[in-house]
XYZ file of C-alpha atoms in Angstrom:
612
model
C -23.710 -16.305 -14.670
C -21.982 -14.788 -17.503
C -23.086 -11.293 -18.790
C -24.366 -11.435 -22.337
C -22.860 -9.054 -25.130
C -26.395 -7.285 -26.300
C -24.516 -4.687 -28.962
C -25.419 -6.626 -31.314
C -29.101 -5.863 -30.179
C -28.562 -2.398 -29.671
C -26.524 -1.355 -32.739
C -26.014 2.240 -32.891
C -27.813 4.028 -35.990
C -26.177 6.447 -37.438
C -28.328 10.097 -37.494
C -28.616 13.488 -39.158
C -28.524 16.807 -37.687
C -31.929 18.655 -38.142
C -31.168 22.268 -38.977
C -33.303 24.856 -38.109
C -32.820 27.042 -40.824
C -34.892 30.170 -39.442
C -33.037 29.816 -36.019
C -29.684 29.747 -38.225
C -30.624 32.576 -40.210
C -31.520 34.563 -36.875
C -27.786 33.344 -35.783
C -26.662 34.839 -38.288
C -28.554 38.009 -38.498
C -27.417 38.737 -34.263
C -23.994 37.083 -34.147
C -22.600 37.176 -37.204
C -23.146 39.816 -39.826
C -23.326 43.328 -38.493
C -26.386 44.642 -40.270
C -28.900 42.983 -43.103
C -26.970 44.563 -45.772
C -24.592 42.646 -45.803
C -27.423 40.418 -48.132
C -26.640 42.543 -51.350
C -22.724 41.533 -50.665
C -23.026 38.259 -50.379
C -24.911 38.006 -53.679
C -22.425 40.476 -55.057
C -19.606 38.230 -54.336
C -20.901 34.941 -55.384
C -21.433 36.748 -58.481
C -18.141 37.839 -59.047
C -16.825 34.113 -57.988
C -19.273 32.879 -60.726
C -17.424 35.628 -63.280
C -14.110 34.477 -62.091
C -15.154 30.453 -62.552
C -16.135 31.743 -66.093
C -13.028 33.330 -67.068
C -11.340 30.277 -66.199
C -12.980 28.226 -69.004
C -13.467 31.399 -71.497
C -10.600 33.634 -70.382
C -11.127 36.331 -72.956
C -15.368 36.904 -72.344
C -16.683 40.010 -72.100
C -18.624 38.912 -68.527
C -20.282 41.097 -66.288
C -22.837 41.695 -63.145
C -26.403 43.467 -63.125
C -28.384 44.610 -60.044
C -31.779 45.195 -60.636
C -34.224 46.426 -57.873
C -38.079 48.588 -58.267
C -39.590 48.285 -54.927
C -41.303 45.012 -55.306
C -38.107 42.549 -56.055
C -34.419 42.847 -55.768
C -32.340 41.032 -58.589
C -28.807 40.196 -59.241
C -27.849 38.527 -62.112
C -24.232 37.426 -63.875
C -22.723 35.840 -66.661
C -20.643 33.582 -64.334
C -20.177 30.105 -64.810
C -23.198 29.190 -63.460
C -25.032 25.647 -62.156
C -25.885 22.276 -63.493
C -28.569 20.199 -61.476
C -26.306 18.547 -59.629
C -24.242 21.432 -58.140
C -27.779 23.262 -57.281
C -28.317 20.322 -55.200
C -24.772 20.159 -53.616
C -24.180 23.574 -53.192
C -27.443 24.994 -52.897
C -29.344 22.953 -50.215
C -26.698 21.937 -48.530
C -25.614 24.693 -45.526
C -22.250 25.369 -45.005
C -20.882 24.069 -48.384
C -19.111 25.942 -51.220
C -18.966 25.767 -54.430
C -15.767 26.943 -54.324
C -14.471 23.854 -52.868
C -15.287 21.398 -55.496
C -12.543 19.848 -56.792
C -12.979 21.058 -60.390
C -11.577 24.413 -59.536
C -9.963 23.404 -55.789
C -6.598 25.198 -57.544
C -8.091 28.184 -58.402
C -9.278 28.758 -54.654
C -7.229 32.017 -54.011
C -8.687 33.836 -57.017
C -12.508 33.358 -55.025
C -13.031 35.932 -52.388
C -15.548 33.611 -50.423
C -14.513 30.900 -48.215
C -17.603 29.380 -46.243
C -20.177 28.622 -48.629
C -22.970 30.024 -45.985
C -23.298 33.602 -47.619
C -26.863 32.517 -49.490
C -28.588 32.245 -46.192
C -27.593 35.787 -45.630
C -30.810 36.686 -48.201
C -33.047 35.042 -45.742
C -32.370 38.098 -43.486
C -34.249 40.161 -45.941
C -37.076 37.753 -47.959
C -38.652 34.289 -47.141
C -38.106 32.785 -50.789
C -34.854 33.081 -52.596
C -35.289 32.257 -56.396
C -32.050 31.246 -58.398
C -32.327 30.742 -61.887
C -29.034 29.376 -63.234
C -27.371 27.804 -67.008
C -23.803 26.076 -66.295
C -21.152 27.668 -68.720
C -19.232 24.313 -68.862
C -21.518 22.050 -70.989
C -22.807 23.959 -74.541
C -26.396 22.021 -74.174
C -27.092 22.269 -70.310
C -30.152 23.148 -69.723
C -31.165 25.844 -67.003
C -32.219 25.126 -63.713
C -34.802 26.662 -60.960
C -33.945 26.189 -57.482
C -36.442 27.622 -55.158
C -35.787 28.075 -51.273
C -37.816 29.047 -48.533
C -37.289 30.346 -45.025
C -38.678 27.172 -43.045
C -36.047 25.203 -44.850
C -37.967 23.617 -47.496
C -36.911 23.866 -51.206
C -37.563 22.791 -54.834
C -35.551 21.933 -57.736
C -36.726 21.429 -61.470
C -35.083 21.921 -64.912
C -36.014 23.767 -67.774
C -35.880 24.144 -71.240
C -32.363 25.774 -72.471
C -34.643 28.848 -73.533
C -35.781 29.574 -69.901
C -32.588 31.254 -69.785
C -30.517 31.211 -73.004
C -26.868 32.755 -71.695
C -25.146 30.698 -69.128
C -24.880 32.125 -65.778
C -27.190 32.481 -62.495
C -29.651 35.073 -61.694
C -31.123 34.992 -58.193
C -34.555 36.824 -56.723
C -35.643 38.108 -54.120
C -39.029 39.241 -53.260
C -38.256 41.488 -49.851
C -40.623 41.114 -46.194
C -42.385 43.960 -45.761
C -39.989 44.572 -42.922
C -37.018 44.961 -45.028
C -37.769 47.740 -46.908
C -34.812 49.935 -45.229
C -32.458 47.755 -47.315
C -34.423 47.044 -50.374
C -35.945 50.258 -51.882
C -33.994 51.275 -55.503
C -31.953 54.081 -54.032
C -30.589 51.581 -51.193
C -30.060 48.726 -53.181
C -27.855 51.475 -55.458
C -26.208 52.693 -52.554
C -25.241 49.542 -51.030
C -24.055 48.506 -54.480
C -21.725 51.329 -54.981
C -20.322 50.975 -51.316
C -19.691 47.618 -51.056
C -18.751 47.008 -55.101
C -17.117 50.395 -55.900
C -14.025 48.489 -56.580
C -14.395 45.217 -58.156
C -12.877 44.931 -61.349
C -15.957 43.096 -63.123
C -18.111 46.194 -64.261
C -21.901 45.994 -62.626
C -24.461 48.004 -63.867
C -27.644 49.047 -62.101
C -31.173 49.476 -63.069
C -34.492 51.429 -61.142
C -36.897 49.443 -63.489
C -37.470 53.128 -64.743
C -35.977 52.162 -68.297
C -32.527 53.180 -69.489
C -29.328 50.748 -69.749
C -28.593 51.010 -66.416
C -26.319 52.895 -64.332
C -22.356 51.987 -63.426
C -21.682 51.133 -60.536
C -17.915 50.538 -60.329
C -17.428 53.110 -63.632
C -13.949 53.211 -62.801
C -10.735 51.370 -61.297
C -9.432 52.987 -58.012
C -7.362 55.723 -58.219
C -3.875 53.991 -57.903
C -4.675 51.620 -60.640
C -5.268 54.367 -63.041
C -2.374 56.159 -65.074
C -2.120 60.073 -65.038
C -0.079 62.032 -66.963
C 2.217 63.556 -64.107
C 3.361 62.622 -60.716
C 1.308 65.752 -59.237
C -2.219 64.567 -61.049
C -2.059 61.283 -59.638
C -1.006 62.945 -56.430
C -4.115 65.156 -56.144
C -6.281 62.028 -57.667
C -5.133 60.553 -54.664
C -5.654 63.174 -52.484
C -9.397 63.473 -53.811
C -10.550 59.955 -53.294
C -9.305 59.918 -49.685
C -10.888 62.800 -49.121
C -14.118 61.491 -50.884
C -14.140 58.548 -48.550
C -12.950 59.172 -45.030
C -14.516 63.295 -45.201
C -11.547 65.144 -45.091
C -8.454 66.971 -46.622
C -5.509 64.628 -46.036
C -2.280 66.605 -44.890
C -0.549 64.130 -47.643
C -1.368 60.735 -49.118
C 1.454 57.409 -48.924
C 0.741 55.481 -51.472
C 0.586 51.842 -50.516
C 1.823 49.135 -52.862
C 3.000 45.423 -51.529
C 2.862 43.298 -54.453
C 3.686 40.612 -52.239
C 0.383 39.772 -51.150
C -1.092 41.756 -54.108
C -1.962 45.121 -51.829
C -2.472 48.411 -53.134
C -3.753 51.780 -51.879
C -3.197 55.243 -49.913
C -2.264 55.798 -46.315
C -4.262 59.268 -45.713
C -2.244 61.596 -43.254
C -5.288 63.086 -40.642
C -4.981 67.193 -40.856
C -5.952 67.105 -36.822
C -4.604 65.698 -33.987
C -6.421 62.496 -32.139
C -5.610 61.176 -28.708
C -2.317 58.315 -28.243
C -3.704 55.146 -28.569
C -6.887 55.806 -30.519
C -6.963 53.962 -33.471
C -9.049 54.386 -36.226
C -10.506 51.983 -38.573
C -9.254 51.253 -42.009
C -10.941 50.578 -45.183
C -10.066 46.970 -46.618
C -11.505 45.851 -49.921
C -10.480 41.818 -50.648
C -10.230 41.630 -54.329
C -12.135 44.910 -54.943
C -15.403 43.606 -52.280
C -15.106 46.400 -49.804
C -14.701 43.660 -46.230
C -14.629 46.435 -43.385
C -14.699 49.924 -42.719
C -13.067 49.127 -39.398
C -10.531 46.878 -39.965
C -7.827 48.000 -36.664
C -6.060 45.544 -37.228
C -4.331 46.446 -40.257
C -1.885 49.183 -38.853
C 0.019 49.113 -35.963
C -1.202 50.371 -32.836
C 1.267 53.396 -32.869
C -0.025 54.470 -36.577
C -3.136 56.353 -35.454
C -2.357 59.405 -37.561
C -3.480 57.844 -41.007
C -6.340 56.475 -42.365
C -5.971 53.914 -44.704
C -7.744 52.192 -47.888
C -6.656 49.543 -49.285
C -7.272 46.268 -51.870
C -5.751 43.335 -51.414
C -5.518 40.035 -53.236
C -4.285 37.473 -50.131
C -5.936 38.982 -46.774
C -8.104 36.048 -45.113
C -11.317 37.257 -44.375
C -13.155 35.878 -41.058
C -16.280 33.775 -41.070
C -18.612 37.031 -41.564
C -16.367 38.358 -44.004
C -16.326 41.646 -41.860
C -12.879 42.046 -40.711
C -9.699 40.051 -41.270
C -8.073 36.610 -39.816
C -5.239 37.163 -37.751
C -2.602 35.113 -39.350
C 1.292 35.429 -40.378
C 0.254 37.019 -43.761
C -1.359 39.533 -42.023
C 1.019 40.052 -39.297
C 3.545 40.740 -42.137
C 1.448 42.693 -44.046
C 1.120 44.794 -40.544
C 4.887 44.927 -40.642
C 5.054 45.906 -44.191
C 2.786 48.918 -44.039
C 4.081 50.570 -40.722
C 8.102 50.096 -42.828
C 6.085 52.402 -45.967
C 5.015 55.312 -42.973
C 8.460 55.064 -41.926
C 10.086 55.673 -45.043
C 7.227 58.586 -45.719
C 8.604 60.504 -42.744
C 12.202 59.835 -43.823
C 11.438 61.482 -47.014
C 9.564 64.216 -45.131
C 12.258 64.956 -43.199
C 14.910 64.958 -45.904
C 13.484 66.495 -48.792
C 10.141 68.997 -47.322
C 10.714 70.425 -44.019
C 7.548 72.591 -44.736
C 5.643 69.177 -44.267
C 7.623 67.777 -42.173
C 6.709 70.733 -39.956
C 3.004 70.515 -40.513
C 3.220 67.472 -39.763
C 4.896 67.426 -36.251
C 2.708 70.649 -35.090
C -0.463 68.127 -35.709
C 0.957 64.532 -34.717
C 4.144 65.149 -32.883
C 2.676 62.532 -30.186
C 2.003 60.301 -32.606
C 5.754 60.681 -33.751
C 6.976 60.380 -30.145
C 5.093 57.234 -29.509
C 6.899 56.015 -32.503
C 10.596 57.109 -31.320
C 11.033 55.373 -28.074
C 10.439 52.082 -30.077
C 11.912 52.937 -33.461
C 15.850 53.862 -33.540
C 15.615 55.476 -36.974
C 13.077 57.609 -36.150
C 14.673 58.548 -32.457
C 17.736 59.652 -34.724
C 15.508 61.492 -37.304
C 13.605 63.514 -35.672
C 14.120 63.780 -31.880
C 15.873 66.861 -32.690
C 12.358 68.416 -34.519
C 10.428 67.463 -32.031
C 8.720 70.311 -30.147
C 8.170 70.038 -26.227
C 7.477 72.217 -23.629
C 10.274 74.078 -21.771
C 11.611 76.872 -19.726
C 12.265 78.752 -23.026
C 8.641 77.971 -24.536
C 7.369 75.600 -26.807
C 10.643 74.215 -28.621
C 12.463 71.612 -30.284
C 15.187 70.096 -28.431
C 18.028 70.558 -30.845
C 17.259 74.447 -30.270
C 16.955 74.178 -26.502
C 20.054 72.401 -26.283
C 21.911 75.161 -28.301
C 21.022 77.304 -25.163
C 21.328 75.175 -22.427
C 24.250 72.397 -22.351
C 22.902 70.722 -19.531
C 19.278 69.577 -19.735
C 17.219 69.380 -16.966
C 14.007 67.411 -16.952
C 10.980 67.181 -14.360
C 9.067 63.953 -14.114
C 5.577 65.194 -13.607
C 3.640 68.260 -15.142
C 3.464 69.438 -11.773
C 6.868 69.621 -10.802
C 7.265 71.764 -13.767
C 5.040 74.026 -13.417
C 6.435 74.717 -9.835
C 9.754 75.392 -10.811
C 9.621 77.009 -14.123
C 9.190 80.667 -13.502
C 11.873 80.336 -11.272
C 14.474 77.670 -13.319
C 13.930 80.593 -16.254
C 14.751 83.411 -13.970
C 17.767 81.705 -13.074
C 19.063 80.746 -16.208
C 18.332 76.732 -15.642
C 16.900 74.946 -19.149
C 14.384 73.111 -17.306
C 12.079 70.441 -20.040
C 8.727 69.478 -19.262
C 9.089 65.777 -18.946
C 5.628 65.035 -17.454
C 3.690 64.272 -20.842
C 3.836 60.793 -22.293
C 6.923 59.731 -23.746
C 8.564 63.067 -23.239
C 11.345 62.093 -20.042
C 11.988 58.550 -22.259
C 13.150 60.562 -24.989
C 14.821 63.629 -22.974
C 16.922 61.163 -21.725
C 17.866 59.709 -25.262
C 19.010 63.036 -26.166
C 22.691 62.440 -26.402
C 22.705 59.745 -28.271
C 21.883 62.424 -31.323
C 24.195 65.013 -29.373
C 26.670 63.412 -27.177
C 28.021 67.542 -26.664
C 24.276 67.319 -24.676
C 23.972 65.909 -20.901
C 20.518 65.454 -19.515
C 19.682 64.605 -15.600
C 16.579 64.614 -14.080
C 15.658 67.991 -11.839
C 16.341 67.358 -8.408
C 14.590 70.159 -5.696
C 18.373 70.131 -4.261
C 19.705 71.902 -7.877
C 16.950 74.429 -8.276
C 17.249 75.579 -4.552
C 20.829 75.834 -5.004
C 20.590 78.600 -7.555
C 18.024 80.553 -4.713
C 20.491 83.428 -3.373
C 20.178 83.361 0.651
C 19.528 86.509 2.216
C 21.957 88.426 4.604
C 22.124 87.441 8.152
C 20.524 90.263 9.655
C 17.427 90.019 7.621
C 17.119 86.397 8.274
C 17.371 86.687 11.799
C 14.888 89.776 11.773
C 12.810 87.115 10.164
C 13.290 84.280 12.268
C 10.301 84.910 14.408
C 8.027 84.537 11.302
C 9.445 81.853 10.003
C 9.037 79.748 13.057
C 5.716 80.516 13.388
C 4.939 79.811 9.955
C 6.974 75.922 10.347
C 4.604 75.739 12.767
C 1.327 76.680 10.915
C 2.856 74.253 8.378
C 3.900 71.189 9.972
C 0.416 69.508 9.787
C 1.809 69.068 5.703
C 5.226 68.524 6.601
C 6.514 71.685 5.137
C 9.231 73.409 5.906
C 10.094 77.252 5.308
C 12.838 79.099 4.075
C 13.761 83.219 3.066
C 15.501 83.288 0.124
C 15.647 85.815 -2.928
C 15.046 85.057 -6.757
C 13.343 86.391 -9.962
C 11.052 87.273 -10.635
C 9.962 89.203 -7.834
C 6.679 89.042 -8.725
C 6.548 85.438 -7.209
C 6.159 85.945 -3.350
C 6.821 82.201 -2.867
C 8.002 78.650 -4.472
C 6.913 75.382 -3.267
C 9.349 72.798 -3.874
C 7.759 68.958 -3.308
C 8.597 66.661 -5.373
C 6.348 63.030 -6.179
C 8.934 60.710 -4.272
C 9.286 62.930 -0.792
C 5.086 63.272 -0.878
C 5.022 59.150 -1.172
C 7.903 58.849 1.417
C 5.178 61.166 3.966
C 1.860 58.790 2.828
C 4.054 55.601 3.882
C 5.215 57.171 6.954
C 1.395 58.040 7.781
C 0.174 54.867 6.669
C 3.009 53.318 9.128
C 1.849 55.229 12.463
C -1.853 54.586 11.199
C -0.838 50.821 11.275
C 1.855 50.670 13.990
C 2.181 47.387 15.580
C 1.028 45.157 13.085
C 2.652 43.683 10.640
C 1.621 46.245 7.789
C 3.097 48.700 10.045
C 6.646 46.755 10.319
C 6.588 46.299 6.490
C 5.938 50.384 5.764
C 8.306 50.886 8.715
C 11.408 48.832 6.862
C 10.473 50.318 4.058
C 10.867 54.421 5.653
C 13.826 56.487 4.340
C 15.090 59.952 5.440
C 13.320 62.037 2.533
C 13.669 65.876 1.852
C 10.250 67.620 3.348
C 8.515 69.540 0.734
C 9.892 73.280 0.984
C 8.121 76.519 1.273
C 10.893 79.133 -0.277
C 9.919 82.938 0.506
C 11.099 85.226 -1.704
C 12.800 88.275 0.193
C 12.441 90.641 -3.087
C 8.476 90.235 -2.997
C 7.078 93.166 -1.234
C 4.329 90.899 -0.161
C 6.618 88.637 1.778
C 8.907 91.658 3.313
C 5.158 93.152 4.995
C 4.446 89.586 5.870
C 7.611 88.796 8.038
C 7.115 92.086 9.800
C 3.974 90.582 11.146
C 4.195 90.383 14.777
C 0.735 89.142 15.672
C 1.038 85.656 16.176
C -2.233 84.663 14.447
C -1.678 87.132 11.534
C 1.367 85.627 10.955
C -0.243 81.959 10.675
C -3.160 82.763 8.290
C -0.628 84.764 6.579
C 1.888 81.389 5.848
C -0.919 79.657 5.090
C -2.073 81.324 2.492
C 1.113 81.740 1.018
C 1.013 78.058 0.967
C -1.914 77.867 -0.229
C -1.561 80.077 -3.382
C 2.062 78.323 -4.080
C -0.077 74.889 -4.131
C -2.360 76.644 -6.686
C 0.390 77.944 -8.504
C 1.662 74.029 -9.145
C -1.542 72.959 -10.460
C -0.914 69.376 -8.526
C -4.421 68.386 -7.293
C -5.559 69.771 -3.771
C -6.158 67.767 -0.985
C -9.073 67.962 0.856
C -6.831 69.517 4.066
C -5.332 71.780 1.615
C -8.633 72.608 0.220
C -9.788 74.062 4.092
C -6.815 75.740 4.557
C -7.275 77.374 1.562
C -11.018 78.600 2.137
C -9.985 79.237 5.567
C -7.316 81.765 5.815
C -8.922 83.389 2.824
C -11.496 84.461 5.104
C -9.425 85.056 7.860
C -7.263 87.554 6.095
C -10.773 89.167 5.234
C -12.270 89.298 8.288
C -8.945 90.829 9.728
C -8.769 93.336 6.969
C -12.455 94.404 7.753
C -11.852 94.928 11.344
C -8.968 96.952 10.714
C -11.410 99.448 8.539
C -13.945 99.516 10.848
């Protein structure tokens, strides 16, 4: 039996979503704005998209925004463009629509600063009822209109008489929960108003209900849109409104300008030093709306010694409108920005070494990050840089006036070993253990090919330890095997040599790759037989053990090879060791640690029974 078709019984219906609007708004309110104030910029905005609507059809009005707010309502009203009937019920009851996306004014889109039409709802985060009273600016006889919406998502729409409200444009409501009185009371609404509006180029008055024509909000354009009357006021206007808005005295201000994308602003230079890799957030205004104190993204990741603010007419703004879209226009704004610091410390360096100093005292890391990726800058200023040598804190075009051969460690450690002793004997050792600091060592003669650099090997510094004469070492012999022995557990060798200053009584020499060559080789016997063991096995070389280097001119040492009691002699050695391991600051282990604590109170208790 054939099967019947039955779609034609069972035609599918076509259905609406049901939108729950306070479920949305609490969407919202957790995932997508950061705090309810951002209420007083949506309405903020959508008034200055009304003002820029108007100035489309009237392009030479005198337009403008006023915030009004006493305690028991909050009120923002404009002489934008405003609403007819039948954009209140398009736009206005209908989530997730714009007005900015009719068609009227479709070509006009990247003069509006909002793109998702969903910044109304944002008021529900703050009042139940949002009142919008509104007059459309494009028909001379419209009459106004009252749209009334409510947090359960009910709303009402009537007309009025022309007289309701007799200049076009849209004033909205709102009459604040008890809850929200944080962001609602006069002095907040002010505040938020003058943080988030500072910029924008409509003006926007406030007003306490206290009488009085209100109060400016945005009273003047931002500082590099003003003119002074010399190079050195504007500087120092500059200078003043970074420090008004980050909290601090910039070491210098770049001044920002892509007119590209329409960007303008300063680059504030921080007067302390911050930790590689922290980066700060920037201010970004979109079309004078401050978007984000935190924008990251702006900067490259190596430019964490500025601070920057900035307004900008083509930066995409995210669905929150709280940081900005990663896109090509912002990957080349990026680009754009970290090319003006560049150029600012190309100037420094040519024209103001007194800043240029300042400068590398506070952020030479900074600068340093910035030279093993940037050419022009290795060039520049490797030969400023300071680091940290055998002849002190330097730069490196000084050291290597001094020493034609630069040596360089590869751990703090190592350094700190071997510098005493590398100074003593005339060796120009550089610290290459801090970040970035072997990398660009090494890069050295490409700005002075006169320079060589090679990395310290234990091998070069022992070589400049005098020996001693025969009959002292074999006097000493004795000692020294005994001290091998007391040793061997850390596969340390020992040696009598002589070298300044005498003040050191010994030198451990042990560098990084011979201690991992010893933790394979234990890890092998741990593992022996088994196929971890054959792997750590192939992978054994014959590696230098670390050295314990006497010095024969330390009177501490000549007493201590005289020793002829056999246990004397061991604590002795081993706490010799132990204060040259102290001595390189490398981390203890915990064997090192006992030996430590343990011929320390060996040589006491031996030192007491002699008194006694």
């Amino acid at each position: 039996m054939p099967l019947r078709d039955t779609s034609a019984d069972h035609a599918a219906a076509d259905r609406t979503f049901q939108v729950d609007l306070r479920g949305l708004v609490d969407l919202l309110s957790h995932h997508l704005y950061s705090s309810p104030r951002v209420y007083l910029r949506e309405l903020l905005q959508n008034a200055v998209d009304a003002l820029t609507a108007r100035h489309a059809v009237e392009p030479h009005g005198n337009f403008g925004i006023r915030l009004y707010a006493d305690g028991k309502v909050v009120r923002v009203e404009d002489d934008g463009v405003g609403l007819t009937e039948a954009d209140v019920h398009t736009f206005l009851a209908t989530i997730g629509r714009s007005s900015k996306r009719a068609d009227r004014i479709a070509e006009q889109r990247a003069d509006f600063i909002g793109q998702f039409g969903i910044g109304l709802l944002s008021c529900f985060l703050v009042a139940d009822e949002i009142h919008v009273l509104s007059r459309s600016a494009r028909t001379p006889d419209a009459p106004a209109v009252e749209w009334r919406g409510r947090g359960d998502g009910s709303y009402t729409v009537r007309t009025l008489p022309a007289s309701a409200r007799p200049r076009p444009g849209t004033t909205v409501t709102l009459t604040p929960r008890s809850d929200a009185g944080e962001w609602t009371r006069p002095q907040q609404v002010h505040a938020l108003a003058r943080h988030f509006g500072s910029l924008l180029r409509h003006p926007v008055t406030f007003d306490d209900g206290s009488g009085g024509s209100g109060t400016p909000v945005n009273p003047e354009p931002a500082p590099w849109a003003r003119s002074f009357p010399t190079p050195g006021a504007r500087s120092r206007a500059l200078a003043a409104y970074g420090e008004e808005v980050f909290g601090f005295t910039p070491l210098d201000t770049i001044e920002l300008d892509l007119p590209a994308v329409g960007l303008k602003g300063i680059a504030c230079v921080l007067p302390e030093a911050v930790p590689a890799g922290r980066r700060h957030g920037h201010r970004v205004h979109v079309k004078g709306m401050l978007l984000s104190e935190q924008a990251e993204e702006i900067l490259p990741e190596w430019a964490f010694f500025v601070r920057c603010v900035v307004d900008a007419e083509s930066l995409r703004p995210t669905a929150s409108r709280e940081s900005l879209y990663e896109d090509a226009t912002l990957a080349a704004v990026r680009g754009a920005l970290a090319e003006r610091l560049r150029e600012w410390i190309a100037r420094a360096a040519a024209s103001d070494p007194d800043l240029l100093g300042r400068f590398l005292q506070t952020h030479h890391l900074a600068v340093k990050s910035l030279a093993v990726h940037d050419d022009e800058i290795l060039r520049m200023l490797l030969p400023w840089l300071p680091f940290e040598t055998t002849d002190g804190h330097t730069t490196l075009d000084e050291f290597a006036r001094t020493h034609r051969t630069v040596l360089v460690t590869s751990s703090v450690e190592e350094f700190r070993q071997v510098a005493a002793i590398a100074s003593a004997a005339g060796l120009g050792v550089v610290n290459g253990g801090y970040t970035y600091d072997r990398e660009l060592v090494h890069r050295m003669p490409e700005i002075r090919p006169e320079v060589s650099v090679a990395d310290l090997d234990p091998a070069t510094l022992t070589a400049h330890l005098d020996p001693v004469d025969r009959e002292t070492e074999l006097a000493a012999a004795p000692y020294l095997a005994q001290a091998r022995d007391a040793l061997a557990v850390f596969d340390c060798d020992v040696a009598l040599r002589t070298f300044q200053p005498a003040s050191a009584p010994a030198l451990l020499v042990d560098s990084r790759e011979a201690r991992h060559e010893r933790t394979r080789s234990r890890l092998a016997r741990e593992q022996e037989g088994g196929l971890w063991g054959d792997i750590l096995g192939a992978l054994r070389q014959e590696a230098p053990r670390a050295q314990l280097i006497l010095n024969q001119l330390n009177p501490l040492v000549r007493t201590a090879v005289a020793i002829d009691e056999p246990e004397l002699a061991r604590t002795s050695a081993e706490a010799l060791y132990g204060q040259a391991v102290m001595l390189s600051r490398r981390p203890l282990r915990p064997a090192e640690s006992s030996l430590i604590n343990r011929s320390f109170l060996d040589l006491l208790a031996h030192a007491l029974r002699k008194d006694s």
